[in-house]
PDB file of N, CA and C in Angstrom:
ATOM      1  N   UNK A   1      -7.170   3.062   3.828  1.00  0.00           N
ATOM      2  CA  UNK A   1      -7.926   3.000   2.605  1.00  0.00           C
ATOM      3  C   UNK A   1      -7.139   3.721   1.511  1.00  0.00           C
ATOM      4  N   UNK A   2      -7.240   3.257   0.305  1.00  0.00           N
ATOM      5  CA  UNK A   2      -6.508   3.840  -0.811  1.00  0.00           C
ATOM      6  C   UNK A   2      -7.022   5.248  -1.127  1.00  0.00           C
ATOM      7  N   UNK A   3      -6.126   6.079  -1.635  1.00  0.00           N
ATOM      8  CA  UNK A   3      -6.503   7.443  -2.004  1.00  0.00           C
ATOM      9  C   UNK A   3      -7.505   7.476  -3.149  1.00  0.00           C
ATOM     10  N   UNK A   4      -7.457   6.465  -4.022  1.00  0.00           N
ATOM     11  CA  UNK A   4      -8.327   6.461  -5.197  1.00  0.00           C
ATOM     12  C   UNK A   4      -9.576   5.606  -4.983  1.00  0.00           C
ATOM     13  N   UNK A   5      -9.944   5.359  -3.750  1.00  0.00           N
ATOM     14  CA  UNK A   5     -11.081   4.479  -3.457  1.00  0.00           C
ATOM     15  C   UNK A   5     -12.363   5.016  -4.094  1.00  0.00           C
ATOM     16  N   UNK A   6     -12.821   4.341  -5.146  1.00  0.00           N
ATOM     17  CA  UNK A   6     -14.078   4.698  -5.792  1.00  0.00           C
ATOM     18  C   UNK A   6     -13.986   5.829  -6.791  1.00  0.00           C
ATOM     19  N   UNK A   7     -12.829   6.400  -6.989  1.00  0.00           N
ATOM     20  CA  UNK A   7     -12.695   7.528  -7.909  1.00  0.00           C
ATOM     21  C   UNK A   7     -11.958   7.135  -9.175  1.00  0.00           C
ATOM     22  N   UNK A   8     -12.277   5.985  -9.719  1.00  0.00           N
ATOM     23  CA  UNK A   8     -11.599   5.520 -10.925  1.00  0.00           C
ATOM     24  C   UNK A   8     -12.630   5.203 -12.002  1.00  0.00           C
ATOM     25  N   UNK A   9     -12.162   5.123 -13.215  1.00  0.00           N
ATOM     26  CA  UNK A   9     -13.041   4.803 -14.343  1.00  0.00           C
ATOM     27  C   UNK A   9     -13.672   3.428 -14.163  1.00  0.00           C
ATOM     28  N   UNK A  10     -12.890   2.455 -13.705  1.00  0.00           N
ATOM     29  CA  UNK A  10     -13.425   1.099 -13.518  1.00  0.00           C
ATOM     30  C   UNK A  10     -14.534   1.084 -12.468  1.00  0.00           C
ATOM     31  N   UNK A  11     -14.335   1.803 -11.373  1.00  0.00           N
ATOM     32  CA  UNK A  11     -15.337   1.822 -10.309  1.00  0.00           C
ATOM     33  C   UNK A  11     -16.612   2.515 -10.768  1.00  0.00           C
ATOM     34  N   UNK A  12     -16.471   3.657 -11.411  1.00  0.00           N
ATOM     35  CA  UNK A  12     -17.655   4.392 -11.871  1.00  0.00           C
ATOM     36  C   UNK A  12     -18.421   3.601 -12.928  1.00  0.00           C
ATOM     37  N   UNK A  13     -17.710   2.918 -13.810  1.00  0.00           N
ATOM     38  CA  UNK A  13     -18.382   2.128 -14.840  1.00  0.00           C
ATOM     39  C   UNK A  13     -19.127   0.957 -14.219  1.00  0.00           C
ATOM     40  N   UNK A  14     -18.482   0.251 -13.291  1.00  0.00           N
ATOM     41  CA  UNK A  14     -19.142  -0.871 -12.619  1.00  0.00           C
ATOM     42  C   UNK A  14     -20.382  -0.447 -11.869  1.00  0.00           C
ATOM     43  N   UNK A  15     -20.299   0.634 -11.128  1.00  0.00           N
ATOM     44  CA  UNK A  15     -21.441   1.129 -10.368  1.00  0.00           C
ATOM     45  C   UNK A  15     -22.539   1.627 -11.312  1.00  0.00           C
ATOM     46  N   UNK A  16     -22.143   2.289 -12.394  1.00  0.00           N
ATOM     47  CA  UNK A  16     -23.128   2.790 -13.352  1.00  0.00           C
ATOM     48  C   UNK A  16     -23.921   1.678 -14.011  1.00  0.00           C
ATOM     49  N   UNK A  17     -23.231   0.608 -14.396  1.00  0.00           N
ATOM     50  CA  UNK A  17     -23.927  -0.521 -15.022  1.00  0.00           C
ATOM     51  C   UNK A  17     -24.826  -1.224 -14.004  1.00  0.00           C
ATOM     52  N   UNK A  18     -24.364  -1.350 -12.764  1.00  0.00           N
ATOM     53  CA  UNK A  18     -25.201  -1.963 -11.725  1.00  0.00           C
ATOM     54  C   UNK A  18     -26.447  -1.120 -11.465  1.00  0.00           C
ATOM     55  N   UNK A  19     -26.282   0.199 -11.402  1.00  0.00           N
ATOM     56  CA  UNK A  19     -27.438   1.079 -11.191  1.00  0.00           C
ATOM     57  C   UNK A  19     -28.423   0.981 -12.355  1.00  0.00           C
ATOM     58  N   UNK A  20     -27.901   0.899 -13.568  1.00  0.00           N
ATOM     59  CA  UNK A  20     -28.765   0.731 -14.732  1.00  0.00           C
ATOM     60  C   UNK A  20     -29.548  -0.578 -14.631  1.00  0.00           C
ATOM     61  N   UNK A  21     -28.889  -1.635 -14.171  1.00  0.00           N
ATOM     62  CA  UNK A  21     -29.563  -2.918 -13.999  1.00  0.00           C
ATOM     63  C   UNK A  21     -30.694  -2.838 -12.985  1.00  0.00           C
ATOM     64  N   UNK A  22     -30.435  -2.165 -11.849  1.00  0.00           N
ATOM     65  CA  UNK A  22     -31.492  -2.003 -10.850  1.00  0.00           C
ATOM     66  C   UNK A  22     -32.637  -1.155 -11.396  1.00  0.00           C
ATOM     67  N   UNK A  23     -32.316  -0.136 -12.164  1.00  0.00           N
ATOM     68  CA  UNK A  23     -33.352   0.714 -12.741  1.00  0.00           C
ATOM     69  C   UNK A  23     -34.219  -0.069 -13.725  1.00  0.00           C
ATOM     70  N   UNK A  24     -33.587  -0.816 -14.621  1.00  0.00           N
ATOM     71  CA  UNK A  24     -34.328  -1.602 -15.612  1.00  0.00           C
ATOM     72  C   UNK A  24     -35.183  -2.656 -14.908  1.00  0.00           C
ATOM     73  N   UNK A  25     -34.607  -3.353 -13.934  1.00  0.00           N
ATOM     74  CA  UNK A  25     -35.363  -4.369 -13.199  1.00  0.00           C
ATOM     75  C   UNK A  25     -36.526  -3.774 -12.427  1.00  0.00           C
ATOM     76  N   UNK A  26     -36.306  -2.624 -11.808  1.00  0.00           N
ATOM     77  CA  UNK A  26     -37.375  -1.975 -11.057  1.00  0.00           C
ATOM     78  C   UNK A  26     -38.513  -1.511 -11.940  1.00  0.00           C
ATOM     79  N   UNK A  27     -38.165  -0.956 -13.086  1.00  0.00           N
ATOM     80  CA  UNK A  27     -39.205  -0.523 -14.030  1.00  0.00           C
ATOM     81  C   UNK A  27     -40.003  -1.721 -14.533  1.00  0.00           C
ATOM     82  N   UNK A  28     -39.301  -2.825 -14.808  1.00  0.00           N
ATOM     83  CA  UNK A  28     -39.999  -4.024 -15.291  1.00  0.00           C
ATOM     84  C   UNK A  28     -40.990  -4.541 -14.264  1.00  0.00           C
ATOM     85  N   UNK A  29     -40.653  -4.427 -12.971  1.00  0.00           N
ATOM     86  CA  UNK A  29     -41.566  -4.913 -11.935  1.00  0.00           C
ATOM     87  C   UNK A  29     -42.768  -3.999 -11.740  1.00  0.00           C
ATOM     88  N   UNK A  30     -42.653  -2.741 -12.158  1.00  0.00           N
ATOM     89  CA  UNK A  30     -43.780  -1.811 -12.004  1.00  0.00           C
ATOM     90  C   UNK A  30     -44.748  -1.841 -13.184  1.00  0.00           C
ATOM     91  N   UNK A  31     -44.379  -2.495 -14.266  1.00  0.00           N
ATOM     92  CA  UNK A  31     -45.266  -2.573 -15.427  1.00  0.00           C
ATOM     93  C   UNK A  31     -46.452  -3.481 -15.114  1.00  0.00           C
ATOM     94  N   UNK A  32     -47.558  -3.224 -15.789  1.00  0.00           N
ATOM     95  CA  UNK A  32     -48.740  -4.072 -15.617  1.00  0.00           C
ATOM     96  C   UNK A  32     -49.070  -4.699 -16.955  1.00  0.00           C
ATOM     97  N   UNK A  33     -48.991  -5.974 -17.150  1.00  0.00           N
ATOM     98  CA  UNK A  33     -48.477  -6.990 -16.241  1.00  0.00           C
ATOM     99  C   UNK A  33     -46.952  -6.911 -16.147  1.00  0.00           C
ATOM    100  N   UNK A  34     -46.409  -7.530 -15.115  1.00  0.00           N
ATOM    101  CA  UNK A  34     -44.958  -7.516 -14.887  1.00  0.00           C
ATOM    102  C   UNK A  34     -44.252  -8.154 -16.073  1.00  0.00           C
ATOM    103  N   UNK A  35     -43.224  -7.479 -16.573  1.00  0.00           N
ATOM    104  CA  UNK A  35     -42.468  -7.986 -17.718  1.00  0.00           C
ATOM    105  C   UNK A  35     -41.226  -8.726 -17.226  1.00  0.00           C
ATOM    106  N   UNK A  36     -41.334 -10.037 -17.150  1.00  0.00           N
ATOM    107  CA  UNK A  36     -40.220 -10.836 -16.649  1.00  0.00           C
ATOM    108  C   UNK A  36     -39.003 -10.814 -17.576  1.00  0.00           C
ATOM    109  N   UNK A  37     -39.165 -10.794 -18.909  1.00  0.00           N
ATOM    110  CA  UNK A  37     -37.958 -10.713 -19.749  1.00  0.00           C
ATOM    111  C   UNK A  37     -37.153  -9.433 -19.492  1.00  0.00           C
ATOM    112  N   UNK A  38     -37.832  -8.309 -19.340  1.00  0.00           N
ATOM    113  CA  UNK A  38     -37.122  -7.055 -19.057  1.00  0.00           C
ATOM    114  C   UNK A  38     -36.498  -7.112 -17.666  1.00  0.00           C
ATOM    115  N   UNK A  39     -37.186  -7.726 -16.719  1.00  0.00           N
ATOM    116  CA  UNK A  39     -36.636  -7.890 -15.374  1.00  0.00           C
ATOM    117  C   UNK A  39     -35.333  -8.668 -15.418  1.00  0.00           C
ATOM    118  N   UNK A  40     -35.295  -9.755 -16.186  1.00  0.00           N
ATOM    119  CA  UNK A  40     -34.086 -10.578 -16.256  1.00  0.00           C
ATOM    120  C   UNK A  40     -32.963  -9.859 -16.984  1.00  0.00           C
ATOM    121  N   UNK A  41     -33.288  -8.958 -17.896  1.00  0.00           N
ATOM    122  CA  UNK A  41     -32.251  -8.111 -18.507  1.00  0.00           C
ATOM    123  C   UNK A  41     -31.622  -7.233 -17.434  1.00  0.00           C
ATOM    124  N   UNK A  42     -32.441  -6.687 -16.557  1.00  0.00           N
ATOM    125  CA  UNK A  42     -31.922  -5.893 -15.451  1.00  0.00           C
ATOM    126  C   UNK A  42     -31.039  -6.706 -14.521  1.00  0.00           C
ATOM    127  N   UNK A  43     -31.465  -7.928 -14.223  1.00  0.00           N
ATOM    128  CA  UNK A  43     -30.650  -8.813 -13.375  1.00  0.00           C
ATOM    129  C   UNK A  43     -29.325  -9.117 -14.060  1.00  0.00           C
ATOM    130  N   UNK A  44     -29.358  -9.378 -15.353  1.00  0.00           N
ATOM    131  CA  UNK A  44     -28.120  -9.666 -16.091  1.00  0.00           C
ATOM    132  C   UNK A  44     -27.173  -8.471 -16.060  1.00  0.00           C
ATOM    133  N   UNK A  45     -27.700  -7.271 -16.217  1.00  0.00           N
ATOM    134  CA  UNK A  45     -26.848  -6.081 -16.140  1.00  0.00           C
ATOM    135  C   UNK A  45     -26.205  -5.954 -14.763  1.00  0.00           C
ATOM    136  N   UNK A  46     -26.967  -6.233 -13.728  1.00  0.00           N
ATOM    137  CA  UNK A  46     -26.420  -6.184 -12.379  1.00  0.00           C
ATOM    138  C   UNK A  46     -25.316  -7.201 -12.159  1.00  0.00           C
ATOM    139  N   UNK A  47     -25.508  -8.397 -12.681  1.00  0.00           N
ATOM    140  CA  UNK A  47     -24.509  -9.458 -12.528  1.00  0.00           C
ATOM    141  C   UNK A  47     -23.264  -9.160 -13.361  1.00  0.00           C
ATOM    142  N   UNK A  48     -23.441  -8.604 -14.539  1.00  0.00           N
ATOM    143  CA  UNK A  48     -22.320  -8.314 -15.439  1.00  0.00           C
ATOM    144  C   UNK A  48     -21.454  -7.175 -14.918  1.00  0.00           C
ATOM    145  N   UNK A  49     -21.999  -6.333 -14.060  1.00  0.00           N
ATOM    146  CA  UNK A  49     -21.247  -5.156 -13.613  1.00  0.00           C
ATOM    147  C   UNK A  49     -19.962  -5.518 -12.868  1.00  0.00           C
ATOM    148  N   UNK A  50     -19.969  -6.579 -12.064  1.00  0.00           N
ATOM    149  CA  UNK A  50     -18.763  -6.928 -11.315  1.00  0.00           C
ATOM    150  C   UNK A  50     -17.656  -7.483 -12.211  1.00  0.00           C
ATOM    151  N   UNK A  51     -17.939  -8.444 -13.116  1.00  0.00           N
ATOM    152  CA  UNK A  51     -16.868  -8.867 -14.032  1.00  0.00           C
ATOM    153  C   UNK A  51     -16.377  -7.721 -14.921  1.00  0.00           C
ATOM    154  N   UNK A  52     -17.276  -6.812 -15.289  1.00  0.00           N
ATOM    155  CA  UNK A  52     -16.866  -5.651 -16.078  1.00  0.00           C
ATOM    156  C   UNK A  52     -15.871  -4.805 -15.294  1.00  0.00           C
ATOM    157  N   UNK A  53     -16.148  -4.577 -14.018  1.00  0.00           N
ATOM    158  CA  UNK A  53     -15.215  -3.845 -13.168  1.00  0.00           C
ATOM    159  C   UNK A  53     -13.862  -4.549 -13.114  1.00  0.00           C
ATOM    160  N   UNK A  54     -13.875  -5.863 -12.928  1.00  0.00           N
ATOM    161  CA  UNK A  54     -12.618  -6.605 -12.832  1.00  0.00           C
ATOM    162  C   UNK A  54     -11.811  -6.519 -14.123  1.00  0.00           C
ATOM    163  N   UNK A  55     -12.479  -6.606 -15.255  1.00  0.00           N
ATOM    164  CA  UNK A  55     -11.795  -6.512 -16.550  1.00  0.00           C
ATOM    165  C   UNK A  55     -11.183  -5.125 -16.722  1.00  0.00           C
ATOM    166  N   UNK A  56     -11.951  -4.094 -16.409  1.00  0.00           N
ATOM    167  CA  UNK A  56     -11.422  -2.733 -16.529  1.00  0.00           C
ATOM    168  C   UNK A  56     -10.269  -2.488 -15.557  1.00  0.00           C
ATOM    169  N   UNK A  57     -10.347  -3.069 -14.368  1.00  0.00           N
ATOM    170  CA  UNK A  57      -9.257  -2.925 -13.403  1.00  0.00           C
ATOM    171  C   UNK A  57      -7.989  -3.594 -13.918  1.00  0.00           C
ATOM    172  N   UNK A  58      -8.117  -4.778 -14.520  1.00  0.00           N
ATOM    173  CA  UNK A  58      -6.954  -5.472 -15.089  1.00  0.00           C
ATOM    174  C   UNK A  58      -6.350  -4.702 -16.253  1.00  0.00           C
ATOM    175  N   UNK A  59      -7.186  -3.968 -16.983  1.00  0.00           N
ATOM    176  CA  UNK A  59      -6.700  -3.174 -18.119  1.00  0.00           C
ATOM    177  C   UNK A  59      -6.043  -1.857 -17.673  1.00  0.00           C
ATOM    178  N   UNK A  60      -6.068  -1.587 -16.375  1.00  0.00           N
ATOM    179  CA  UNK A  60      -5.401  -0.402 -15.856  1.00  0.00           C
ATOM    180  C   UNK A  60      -6.300   0.780 -15.612  1.00  0.00           C
ATOM    181  N   UNK A  61      -7.595   0.597 -15.680  1.00  0.00           N
ATOM    182  CA  UNK A  61      -8.520   1.711 -15.463  1.00  0.00           C
ATOM    183  C   UNK A  61      -8.903   1.884 -13.989  1.00  0.00           C
ATOM    184  N   UNK A  62      -8.204   1.174 -13.109  1.00  0.00           N
ATOM    185  CA  UNK A  62      -8.470   1.301 -11.688  1.00  0.00           C
ATOM    186  C   UNK A  62      -7.377   2.104 -10.980  1.00  0.00           C
ATOM    187  N   UNK A  63      -6.751   2.977 -11.734  1.00  0.00           N
ATOM    188  CA  UNK A  63      -5.756   3.889 -11.162  1.00  0.00           C
ATOM    189  C   UNK A  63      -6.194   5.309 -11.459  1.00  0.00           C
ATOM    190  N   UNK A  64      -5.816   6.224 -10.619  1.00  0.00           N
ATOM    191  CA  UNK A  64      -6.239   7.604 -10.776  1.00  0.00           C
ATOM    192  C   UNK A  64      -5.426   8.335 -11.852  1.00  0.00           C
ATOM    193  N   UNK A  65      -4.346   7.748 -12.283  1.00  0.00           N
ATOM    194  CA  UNK A  65      -3.448   8.387 -13.240  1.00  0.00           C
ATOM    195  C   UNK A  65      -3.827   8.105 -14.675  1.00  0.00           C
ATOM    196  N   UNK A  66      -5.025   7.708 -14.943  1.00  0.00           N
ATOM    197  CA  UNK A  66      -5.473   7.343 -16.304  1.00  0.00           C
ATOM    198  C   UNK A  66      -5.923   8.547 -17.049  1.00  0.00           C
TER     199      UNK A  66
END
């Protein structure tokens, strides 16, 4: 396994955006009545997190020497 596994700006940003998406989606499901537009915003944030990670990795933010 690489020495920088998970300890890079790209990884932390991707995970942070995914966690935000799960948080927003979870909160939307707990509202009464359930807010589907807010839920789908959470889903979109979760889906966007992986391409965001890939873009940041291509820009060089997936190395520990940044």
